[in-house]
Coordinates of C-alpha atoms in Angstrom, one line a residue:
M1 CA -62.0 -33.4 -85.0
H2 CA -62.9 -29.8 -82.8
N3 CA -65.1 -27.2 -84.2
I4 CA -63.0 -23.8 -83.8
K5 CA -66.2 -22.2 -82.7
D6 CA -66.2 -23.6 -79.5
I7 CA -62.8 -23.4 -78.8
R8 CA -62.6 -20.0 -79.5
K9 CA -65.2 -19.9 -76.7
D10 CA -63.2 -20.7 -74.0
L11 CA -58.9 -21.2 -75.5
K12 CA -58.2 -22.1 -72.4
S13 CA -60.0 -24.4 -70.6
F14 CA -59.2 -26.3 -74.4
E15 CA -55.8 -26.0 -73.3
E16 CA -56.4 -27.0 -70.0
H17 CA -58.4 -30.5 -71.3
L18 CA -55.4 -31.8 -73.9
K19 CA -53.0 -31.5 -70.5
K20 CA -55.0 -33.5 -69.2
R21 CA -54.5 -35.5 -72.5
F22 CA -50.6 -34.7 -72.2
F23 CA -51.3 -33.0 -75.6
N24 CA -49.1 -30.1 -76.1
V25 CA -51.0 -27.5 -78.6
D26 CA -50.3 -24.3 -79.6
I27 CA -53.3 -22.6 -78.5
D28 CA -51.8 -18.8 -79.9
E29 CA -50.9 -20.5 -83.1
I30 CA -54.8 -21.3 -84.0
K31 CA -55.8 -17.8 -82.0
K32 CA -53.9 -16.2 -84.3
L33 CA -55.0 -18.4 -88.0
D34 CA -58.8 -17.9 -86.3
E35 CA -58.6 -14.1 -86.2
N36 CA -57.0 -14.2 -89.5
N37 CA -59.0 -16.3 -90.9
R38 CA -62.1 -13.7 -89.6
E39 CA -60.3 -10.8 -90.8
L40 CA -59.8 -12.3 -94.4
I41 CA -63.5 -12.9 -94.4
Q42 CA -64.4 -9.7 -93.6
K43 CA -62.5 -7.9 -96.0
K44 CA -64.0 -10.3 -98.6
E45 CA -67.3 -8.7 -97.3
T46 CA -66.8 -5.3 -97.4
L47 CA -65.1 -5.3 -101.2
E48 CA -68.6 -7.9 -102.0
Q49 CA -70.3 -5.4 -100.8
E50 CA -68.1 -2.7 -102.8
K51 CA -68.4 -4.5 -105.7
K52 CA -72.5 -4.7 -105.1
E53 CA -72.5 -0.9 -104.8
I54 CA -70.2 -0.4 -108.1
S55 CA -72.9 -2.4 -109.6
K56 CA -75.9 -0.5 -109.5
S57 CA -73.7 2.4 -110.2
K58 CA -74.2 4.0 -114.1
D59 CA -70.7 5.4 -113.9
Q60 CA -68.4 4.1 -116.7
N61 CA -65.3 5.2 -114.4
L62 CA -65.7 2.2 -111.8
F63 CA -65.5 -0.1 -114.2
K64 CA -62.1 0.2 -113.2
R65 CA -61.6 -0.2 -110.0
S66 CA -64.6 -3.2 -109.5
K67 CA -61.8 -5.2 -112.0
E68 CA -59.0 -4.2 -108.9
I69 CA -62.1 -5.6 -106.5
S70 CA -62.2 -9.1 -108.0
S71 CA -58.4 -9.0 -108.1
E72 CA -58.6 -8.1 -105.0
I73 CA -60.9 -10.9 -103.9
D74 CA -59.0 -14.0 -105.3
N75 CA -56.3 -12.9 -103.4
Y76 CA -57.8 -13.1 -100.4
S77 CA -59.5 -16.2 -101.1
K78 CA -56.1 -17.2 -102.1
E79 CA -54.8 -16.1 -98.7
Q80 CA -58.4 -17.9 -96.7
T81 CA -57.9 -21.1 -98.0
E82 CA -54.4 -21.4 -97.1
I83 CA -54.9 -20.3 -93.2
K84 CA -58.0 -22.9 -93.5
N85 CA -56.0 -26.1 -93.7
R86 CA -53.2 -24.4 -92.2
L87 CA -55.5 -24.7 -89.1
E88 CA -57.8 -27.8 -90.4
N89 CA -54.1 -29.5 -90.5
I90 CA -53.8 -28.5 -86.9
L91 CA -57.4 -29.4 -85.5
S92 CA -57.8 -32.5 -87.3
S93 CA -54.8 -33.9 -85.2
I94 CA -55.8 -32.4 -82.1
P95 CA -57.3 -35.9 -79.7
N96 CA -60.8 -35.4 -78.0
I97 CA -61.4 -33.5 -75.2
P98 CA -61.4 -36.9 -71.8
H99 CA -64.7 -37.0 -70.3
L100 CA -64.6 -35.0 -66.6
D101 CA -65.2 -39.1 -64.8
V102 CA -61.5 -39.9 -66.8
P103 CA -59.0 -40.7 -64.4
I104 CA -55.9 -38.6 -64.9
G105 CA -53.0 -40.7 -66.0
K106 CA -49.8 -41.1 -68.6
D107 CA -49.7 -44.4 -69.7
E108 CA -51.6 -47.7 -68.9
N109 CA -50.0 -47.8 -65.5
E110 CA -52.5 -45.8 -64.3
N111 CA -55.3 -46.9 -65.4
L112 CA -57.7 -47.9 -63.3
E113 CA -59.3 -51.8 -62.4
V114 CA -63.6 -51.1 -62.3
S115 CA -64.1 -54.8 -61.4
K116 CA -63.3 -58.9 -61.6
S117 CA -64.8 -61.6 -62.8
G118 CA -64.0 -65.2 -63.1
K119 CA -62.4 -67.6 -61.4
I120 CA -58.6 -68.3 -62.3
P121 CA -58.2 -71.5 -62.9
E122 CA -55.8 -73.6 -61.1
F123 CA -53.1 -76.0 -62.5
D124 CA -51.6 -79.1 -60.9
F125 CA -48.7 -78.6 -64.1
K126 CA -47.1 -75.5 -65.6
P127 CA -49.2 -73.9 -67.8
K128 CA -48.3 -73.8 -71.7
S129 CA -48.5 -70.6 -73.3
H130 CA -51.2 -70.6 -76.9
F131 CA -48.7 -71.1 -79.7
D132 CA -46.5 -73.9 -77.5
L133 CA -49.8 -75.6 -77.2
G134 CA -51.2 -74.9 -81.1
E135 CA -48.0 -76.0 -82.6
K136 CA -48.0 -79.6 -80.9
L137 CA -51.5 -80.1 -81.8
G138 CA -49.9 -79.4 -85.5
M139 CA -52.7 -76.6 -85.9
L140 CA -51.1 -73.2 -85.2
D141 CA -47.6 -72.6 -88.2
F142 CA -46.2 -69.0 -87.5
D143 CA -43.2 -70.9 -89.7
L144 CA -45.0 -71.5 -92.5
A145 CA -47.1 -68.1 -92.3
T146 CA -43.3 -66.1 -92.1
K147 CA -42.3 -67.8 -95.5
T148 CA -45.3 -67.6 -97.4
T149 CA -46.3 -64.1 -96.2
G150 CA -43.2 -62.4 -93.6
A151 CA -43.4 -61.2 -89.4
R152 CA -46.7 -62.0 -87.3
F153 CA -48.8 -64.3 -90.0
V154 CA -49.9 -67.5 -89.2
F155 CA -52.0 -70.3 -90.3
V156 CA -54.5 -71.7 -88.2
K157 CA -55.4 -75.5 -89.2
G158 CA -57.5 -78.2 -88.5
K159 CA -60.1 -78.2 -85.0
L160 CA -58.4 -75.0 -84.1
A161 CA -59.5 -73.0 -87.0
L162 CA -63.2 -74.4 -86.6
M163 CA -63.4 -73.2 -83.1
E164 CA -61.9 -69.8 -84.8
R165 CA -64.8 -69.8 -87.0
A166 CA -67.2 -71.1 -84.3
I167 CA -66.2 -68.6 -82.0
T168 CA -66.9 -65.9 -84.6
N169 CA -70.4 -67.4 -85.5
F170 CA -71.3 -67.7 -81.4
M171 CA -70.2 -63.8 -80.4
L172 CA -72.3 -62.8 -84.1
D173 CA -75.1 -64.8 -82.8
T174 CA -75.3 -63.7 -79.3
H175 CA -75.0 -59.6 -80.8
I176 CA -77.3 -60.1 -82.8
H177 CA -80.3 -62.4 -81.1
K178 CA -79.2 -60.8 -76.9
N179 CA -77.8 -57.7 -77.9
S180 CA -80.1 -56.3 -80.5
Y181 CA -77.0 -55.9 -82.9
K182 CA -77.9 -55.3 -87.0
E183 CA -75.1 -57.8 -88.7
I184 CA -73.5 -55.8 -91.6
S185 CA -70.8 -57.7 -94.2
P186 CA -68.7 -54.4 -94.9
P187 CA -66.3 -53.7 -97.4
L188 CA -62.8 -54.3 -96.3
M189 CA -60.9 -51.7 -97.5
A190 CA -62.2 -48.0 -97.3
S191 CA -61.1 -44.7 -98.7
A192 CA -58.6 -41.8 -97.6
N193 CA -62.0 -39.6 -96.6
T194 CA -63.7 -42.4 -94.5
M195 CA -60.3 -43.0 -92.4
Y196 CA -60.2 -39.6 -91.4
G197 CA -63.7 -40.0 -90.3
T198 CA -63.1 -41.8 -87.7
G199 CA -59.9 -40.3 -86.7
Q200 CA -56.8 -43.1 -88.3
L201 CA -55.8 -40.6 -90.0
P202 CA -53.6 -38.2 -90.7
K203 CA -52.2 -39.1 -87.2
F204 CA -52.0 -42.6 -88.0
E205 CA -50.9 -42.7 -91.0
N206 CA -47.9 -45.1 -90.3
D207 CA -50.1 -47.2 -89.1
Q208 CA -52.2 -48.4 -91.7
F209 CA -51.8 -50.7 -95.4
E210 CA -52.3 -48.5 -97.7
L211 CA -52.9 -49.7 -101.2
K212 CA -51.2 -49.0 -104.6
M213 CA -53.7 -47.7 -106.9
E214 CA -53.1 -46.1 -110.5
E215 CA -52.5 -42.7 -110.5
G216 CA -54.8 -40.3 -109.9
S217 CA -57.3 -43.0 -108.3
D218 CA -58.3 -41.8 -104.7
R219 CA -56.2 -43.3 -101.5
K220 CA -57.7 -47.0 -100.5
F221 CA -56.7 -48.4 -97.3
L222 CA -57.3 -51.9 -95.7
I223 CA -59.6 -51.7 -92.5
P224 CA -57.4 -51.3 -89.9
T225 CA -61.4 -52.5 -87.6
A226 CA -64.7 -52.2 -88.9
E227 CA -65.3 -49.3 -86.6
V228 CA -64.4 -46.9 -89.5
I229 CA -66.1 -49.4 -91.9
L230 CA -69.0 -49.4 -90.0
T231 CA -69.0 -45.5 -88.5
N232 CA -69.1 -43.6 -91.9
I233 CA -72.1 -45.2 -92.9
V234 CA -73.7 -42.2 -91.3
K235 CA -71.5 -39.8 -93.5
N236 CA -72.3 -36.6 -93.9
Q237 CA -76.1 -37.6 -93.1
I238 CA -78.6 -36.0 -90.9
V239 CA -79.7 -39.7 -90.1
D240 CA -83.8 -39.7 -88.7
K241 CA -84.1 -39.2 -84.8
A242 CA -86.2 -42.4 -85.0
N243 CA -83.5 -44.3 -86.1
L244 CA -82.0 -44.3 -83.3
P245 CA -79.9 -45.5 -81.7
M246 CA -78.4 -47.4 -84.4
R247 CA -76.4 -50.5 -83.5
L248 CA -74.4 -52.4 -86.1
V249 CA -72.2 -55.2 -85.3
A250 CA -69.4 -57.5 -87.6
A251 CA -66.5 -59.8 -88.2
T252 CA -63.8 -58.6 -90.4
P253 CA -59.8 -59.9 -90.6
C254 CA -58.9 -56.2 -90.0
F255 CA -55.8 -55.0 -90.9
R256 CA -52.5 -53.0 -88.5
K257 CA -48.8 -52.2 -89.1
E258 CA -49.0 -52.3 -86.2
A259 CA -46.0 -49.0 -86.5
G260 CA -43.8 -48.8 -82.7
S261 CA -44.9 -52.3 -81.1
Y262 CA -41.5 -53.3 -82.3
G263 CA -39.7 -56.3 -79.9
K264 CA -43.6 -56.4 -78.4
D265 CA -45.2 -60.1 -77.9
T266 CA -43.5 -61.3 -81.5
K267 CA -43.9 -64.6 -80.8
G268 CA -47.8 -65.8 -81.3
M269 CA -51.2 -64.6 -82.2
I270 CA -51.0 -61.8 -79.4
R271 CA -49.9 -59.3 -82.0
Q272 CA -50.1 -59.9 -85.7
H273 CA -50.4 -57.7 -88.9
Q274 CA -53.8 -59.5 -89.4
F275 CA -56.4 -60.7 -87.5
Y276 CA -60.4 -61.4 -86.8
K277 CA -62.6 -59.0 -85.2
V278 CA -66.4 -59.0 -84.6
E279 CA -67.2 -55.3 -83.8
M280 CA -69.5 -53.2 -82.2
V281 CA -70.6 -49.7 -83.7
S282 CA -73.0 -47.8 -82.1
I283 CA -74.8 -44.6 -83.4
V284 CA -77.3 -41.9 -80.9
E285 CA -78.1 -39.1 -79.7
N286 CA -75.1 -37.3 -78.0
Q287 CA -76.6 -37.1 -74.2
N288 CA -76.9 -40.3 -74.6
C289 CA -73.6 -41.7 -75.3
L290 CA -71.9 -42.7 -71.5
E291 CA -75.6 -44.7 -71.1
E292 CA -74.7 -46.7 -74.8
L293 CA -70.8 -47.3 -73.4
E294 CA -71.7 -49.3 -70.3
R295 CA -74.2 -50.8 -72.2
M296 CA -72.2 -51.8 -75.1
T297 CA -69.2 -53.0 -72.3
N298 CA -71.9 -55.3 -70.9
C299 CA -72.7 -56.5 -74.0
A300 CA -68.3 -57.8 -74.2
T301 CA -68.5 -58.9 -70.9
D302 CA -71.4 -60.9 -71.7
I303 CA -69.1 -63.0 -74.1
L304 CA -66.8 -63.8 -71.4
D305 CA -68.7 -64.7 -68.9
Q306 CA -70.6 -67.2 -71.1
L307 CA -67.1 -68.7 -72.3
E308 CA -66.2 -68.8 -68.3
L309 CA -63.4 -66.8 -68.8
P310 CA -62.1 -64.8 -66.3
Y311 CA -61.9 -61.5 -66.6
R312 CA -61.2 -57.8 -65.5
K313 CA -63.2 -54.3 -66.6
V314 CA -60.4 -51.4 -66.6
I315 CA -61.4 -47.4 -67.3
L316 CA -58.5 -46.1 -69.4
C317 CA -56.8 -43.3 -67.8
T318 CA -56.9 -40.1 -70.3
G319 CA -53.1 -40.9 -71.0
D320 CA -53.9 -44.5 -72.9
M321 CA -57.4 -43.3 -74.6
G322 CA -57.5 -43.8 -78.1
F323 CA -57.5 -40.5 -80.5
S324 CA -61.4 -40.5 -80.7
A325 CA -61.9 -41.7 -77.4
E326 CA -63.8 -38.8 -74.5
K327 CA -64.2 -42.2 -72.5
T328 CA -62.6 -46.3 -72.7
Y329 CA -63.0 -49.6 -70.9
D330 CA -60.7 -51.9 -71.6
I331 CA -61.3 -55.8 -70.4
E332 CA -58.4 -58.2 -70.0
V333 CA -58.8 -61.6 -70.2
W334 CA -57.1 -64.3 -68.0
L335 CA -53.5 -65.5 -69.8
P336 CA -51.9 -68.4 -67.2
S337 CA -48.8 -68.7 -69.7
E338 CA -48.4 -64.9 -68.8
N339 CA -49.4 -65.0 -65.7
K340 CA -51.3 -61.8 -65.9
Y341 CA -54.8 -60.1 -68.0
R342 CA -54.4 -59.0 -71.5
E343 CA -56.5 -56.9 -73.4
I344 CA -59.4 -58.9 -75.3
S345 CA -61.5 -55.9 -76.1
S346 CA -61.7 -51.8 -76.1
C347 CA -65.1 -49.9 -75.5
S348 CA -65.3 -46.0 -76.3
S349 CA -67.2 -43.2 -76.8
C350 CA -66.0 -40.6 -79.0
S351 CA -69.2 -38.6 -77.8
T352 CA -69.5 -36.0 -81.4
F353 CA -66.1 -35.9 -82.3
Q354 CA -65.9 -38.2 -85.1
A355 CA -69.7 -37.4 -86.3
N356 CA -67.6 -34.0 -86.0
R357 CA -65.6 -35.2 -88.3
M358 CA -67.9 -36.8 -90.6
K359 CA -70.4 -34.6 -91.0
S360 CA -73.3 -37.0 -89.2
R361 CA -76.3 -35.3 -87.5
Y362 CA -79.7 -35.6 -86.6
K363 CA -82.3 -33.0 -85.9
N364 CA -83.7 -33.4 -81.7
D365 CA -87.2 -32.6 -80.7
N366 CA -86.7 -29.2 -80.5
K367 CA -85.8 -29.2 -84.7
E368 CA -82.2 -28.6 -83.6
T369 CA -79.3 -29.6 -85.7
L370 CA -76.8 -31.3 -83.8
F371 CA -73.8 -33.6 -84.1
V372 CA -74.9 -37.8 -83.4
G373 CA -72.7 -39.3 -80.7
T374 CA -70.6 -42.3 -81.8
L375 CA -69.3 -45.5 -79.6
N376 CA -67.3 -49.0 -81.0
G377 CA -66.3 -51.8 -79.3
S378 CA -64.4 -55.3 -79.0
G379 CA -67.0 -57.7 -78.9
L380 CA -64.8 -59.9 -79.2
A381 CA -60.9 -60.0 -80.9
V382 CA -61.3 -63.5 -81.9
G383 CA -58.0 -64.1 -82.3
R384 CA -57.4 -62.9 -78.4
T385 CA -60.3 -65.0 -77.7
M386 CA -58.8 -68.0 -79.0
I387 CA -56.0 -67.7 -77.0
A388 CA -58.1 -67.1 -73.9
I389 CA -59.2 -70.6 -74.4
M390 CA -56.1 -72.3 -75.3
E391 CA -54.8 -71.9 -72.5
N392 CA -57.6 -71.7 -69.7
Y393 CA -58.9 -74.7 -71.5
Q394 CA -55.8 -76.4 -71.3
Q395 CA -55.6 -79.8 -69.9
K396 CA -52.4 -81.9 -68.9
D397 CA -51.9 -84.4 -71.8
G398 CA -51.9 -81.0 -73.9
S399 CA -55.9 -81.2 -75.1
I400 CA -57.9 -78.3 -75.0
E401 CA -61.6 -78.5 -73.5
I402 CA -63.8 -76.7 -75.7
P403 CA -66.4 -74.6 -73.8
K404 CA -69.7 -75.4 -73.5
V405 CA -71.3 -72.4 -75.5
L406 CA -69.2 -73.5 -78.9
R407 CA -69.9 -77.1 -78.6
P408 CA -73.1 -76.6 -80.7
Y409 CA -70.6 -74.2 -83.6
M410 CA -68.5 -77.6 -83.4
N411 CA -69.9 -80.0 -83.8
N412 CA -70.7 -81.1 -80.6
M413 CA -66.8 -82.2 -80.0
D414 CA -65.7 -81.8 -76.0
K415 CA -62.3 -81.4 -76.6
I416 CA -58.9 -80.8 -79.2
T417 CA -56.9 -83.5 -79.3
S418 CA -54.0 -83.9 -82.5
N419 CA -55.4 -87.0 -83.1

């Protein structure tokens, strides 16, 4: 959410920054609504002062004027509320301003590779896809999920179910014991106000699973990511600076309609309505956002290093970043069946954008009240990690070697076979 006070200081600059994101905004309408709102405030203040003077007077003839003033103030208040709502609706749909070092570009084709890591495996056979491997092992069942639930769901069975759990526990242990994140087991539902705080509402309402509640109840949504609920832990708070940085981690299911993805990744586990993810969130002093982003991204890549999976790090261009982000790194893991890298983590700094929406603040050493900085990152997407392991560690006979770091979490098995 953008602060109108900051925008009015340099309307032209604000508009230019948004052009870098290929986002068109009617700056004249924002200016007009802001001016009208301030005009009404001034008119109300003038009338309130007049009413105050009348109240001091003993002239009974002014009593009628006092009632007229009250009516005028009420009318101005109604008009002002309408204007403020229109202005807030516009501002709440405008994305964050990109950081200066983010490359300008329209879409994913203009993202920039930062680095590559790990060795791409060489096979003396044609590598199979994760869904072929899983179905032949009898451990991934998409047809059954379609019958019981619908498209873009899966039953994970047997040793692959164990691997899914092992991946989650390995990631959590790493982030808690090595990277100093605090584990949270959060609610899987969020209120509309909470969804608004992190930027899912109102702009991305069509991508959310909303629960049907009793009439008159607050709206509730299944979380699309644990970021939503973890970041809002500091909603409507002035956080003690001594408690910053706050680093939180949670392993949760995530729910997304995948609106707009018709025809994309329809086979397999790449893009599903329900998936598991280990999510990292940081709440920091706002000047430390970019430093924390580097740290968070390294925490995510460390998981892939330990799993010995090949990956690359990419900085997203202005047109491909998420709504709330000022700067984002994507980590993409190598999938042999597709002969390309696919996203497995996205780590973003949101600067004070979400904090402004959530009213999350802290006092600095000068006792100034400032908005906190917020960051979020996948550490990692569990299903996509399993996909990457299955494909990169597959054997000619269709079995899957288990990465060494996962074996203690899987009863010291070294291989997944159909037996």
